[in-house]
């Protein structure tokens, strides 16, 4: 309840309350109203600021109204003004096929994403005019047209919001595209543009070639942008008959020699004037060269008067020594020569206004005719490329802004001028715009990497990774991971690859997943590698998905999932990537061969041979030759090997030559094998020359040409090859033992043993054991045999058999049987020799039943030599035991075996047996 003083009326109290309420209302509402007014004012200022910024980024129109397609002239869309266009009388001469193809591309989709079309070709091929006419024929006249000043301006406009006033598709026009323009158009920007408008551009053939030929990360975005467009090449050519008749009807005063655009512009006449200028007007010639090189350096905007004046002072002394670069000379060269049009009303230098993305001020400047720029680039007939003077670069870098230095850096990188690219990138990294600074840091890091300044590159990548910049983090982290992998920091490399995968970058995430998969596969972590490969496959990336499928196929094959591996390889083949398809076919061929699918393997290898690929065709020819030889298709095998030899591949041609030589040797074509081995030896190949020398030495040894054999072995020894030098020493030692030259043989064998070569040492120990045994040095012989048998090598079984023979001679029958039993249990060809020896020893010991069992096992093995000799020994044993029928049967088996020596001995034994029983 409200208290009141005595005598106060209710009305007074009510008024008092109302007054208080009004005061309270004013004290609350007025600040709110003021806040809202301030908010509205700031919003208005922000919008006006945004509108101003949009205006700065547009070459035509404004934020309030974009021009319509019907309102723009040819010149406003990039065509060079001529006397005909100035008089509004420049009819278009149709290029029917080109016109139809470009118009079809522009009409390819009436839904987002709208078409992206780039018309490219030589300067003055007619790119801009042909594209403009196609646009007028394909799009409604009232289509809103956005003409940004450059690619970076378009990227910023996408971020602000494209200023189209209606929901109908607009048109974005980028004339004379450069690598810098395209680098500003990553997939996110292109998606933003193509969601609202048809995107078109023109590009010179030389600039496009520079972008597409570069394989580094600096122009990666530019390459991807071009690859995503419909690219139409407009050939620089004279008019065909139909076009020519139309041209002389519409332009009767012209004589059409080159392209139509070249003729109308007066290109040949302007180029002749330019060439003569060095003598006729050095000052004007210097000005044109300076303006031309300004553009060649990567700067798209016109060069201002003050900038041209400064470069004039640099260029004139280079052209005419001693001629002063005065103001009068500058004005005369410019206004009385360089900017004076010829009859076509086109000049070498033209006046133009410009505003760049760093400034809201529109300036006047000069633009060099693109025809002359192309000539100095070496793109015109009979006009060699002119080098850009080294003196230009420091002067130029002093004149331009940090964001323009970014353009110079990219241009220098495409020209492979890496020192200049790095210098310009360091300047560009000082840009106030954080995105431009990050782009410059990215270019700098990759330029340093390409220069092999790996320590500096690593530091630059580390800085970029730490910045976590959304556009450049993934690329920097991926590159840093690859650098760290190269220098052995595997764990950090794997961690960085995983970070890139989690970044979900459309390009680098698939690459990181693929590289991580390969790294993990090489480390044997197949489970984690499979996960990484599947991540890359899931991306459907054109390069890394098929590569990951091949990697996954290899893992599945190793794990025994043959069908899964085959499916992975077939999917990789279907994706059609040039390199990975061939890799998949090669792996599929090996898989099919291992599975016994000879027909499938032959088909896979033949496809690779027919591909003509430098690597895969050669190695597939080697494998195909080997496979065909296994199948007995000798002629086809030789043909495959000859294809590999003809490839001149530094590895596989020699592998094929070596296989062919061995094949000829196996066939008994000693002369052919000898010639092939000698050819390999004369090649000087680090591996196959000494390998062939060892084989040739063995071939000569078999023929009894011991002098030639020793010379061949000696050549292999002198090669210093770890494996084949040792193999030659072993073979030489064995041959010397046969010749009775024990001393030299021992020297050779001990050289191998002391070398510690894992492959040849056991064989050398085996031969040394034989030498020592022949000498009567039993203890050292046994030690050599035991050392030769140490480990599962190819000589282990032979060494154990020899050791058993020594023990048998010493009466250590139990030890001998134990050692031979080890060889028998191990299996293989030498197991039969051990079993044969065991049978002989059991017979000598009087264990006849066990000896008979051992001989029968040898006979049942089917081993030609041992089986036939076991038949004789069995016959002799059965004859001694009185089992004449059994003995006769054993001897007859030996005769029937086809073994000449055993057959002769069995016949003699059988005759003797018949004589004793008659």
PDB file of C-alpha atoms in Angstrom, residues 122 298 414 682 711 907 914:
ATOM      1  CA  UNK A 122      47.655 -17.691 -79.825  1.00  0.00           C
ATOM      2  CA  UNK A 298      53.295 -11.055 -64.353  1.00  0.00           C
ATOM      3  CA  UNK A 414      56.364 -20.517 -64.181  1.00  0.00           C
ATOM      4  CA  UNK A 682      80.733 -54.395 -72.620  1.00  0.00           C
ATOM      5  CA  UNK A 711      89.591 -64.034 -67.587  1.00  0.00           C
ATOM      6  CA  UNK A 907      74.205-104.528 -68.213  1.00  0.00           C
ATOM      7  CA  UNK A 914      73.617-114.633 -65.562  1.00  0.00           C
TER       8      UNK A 914
END
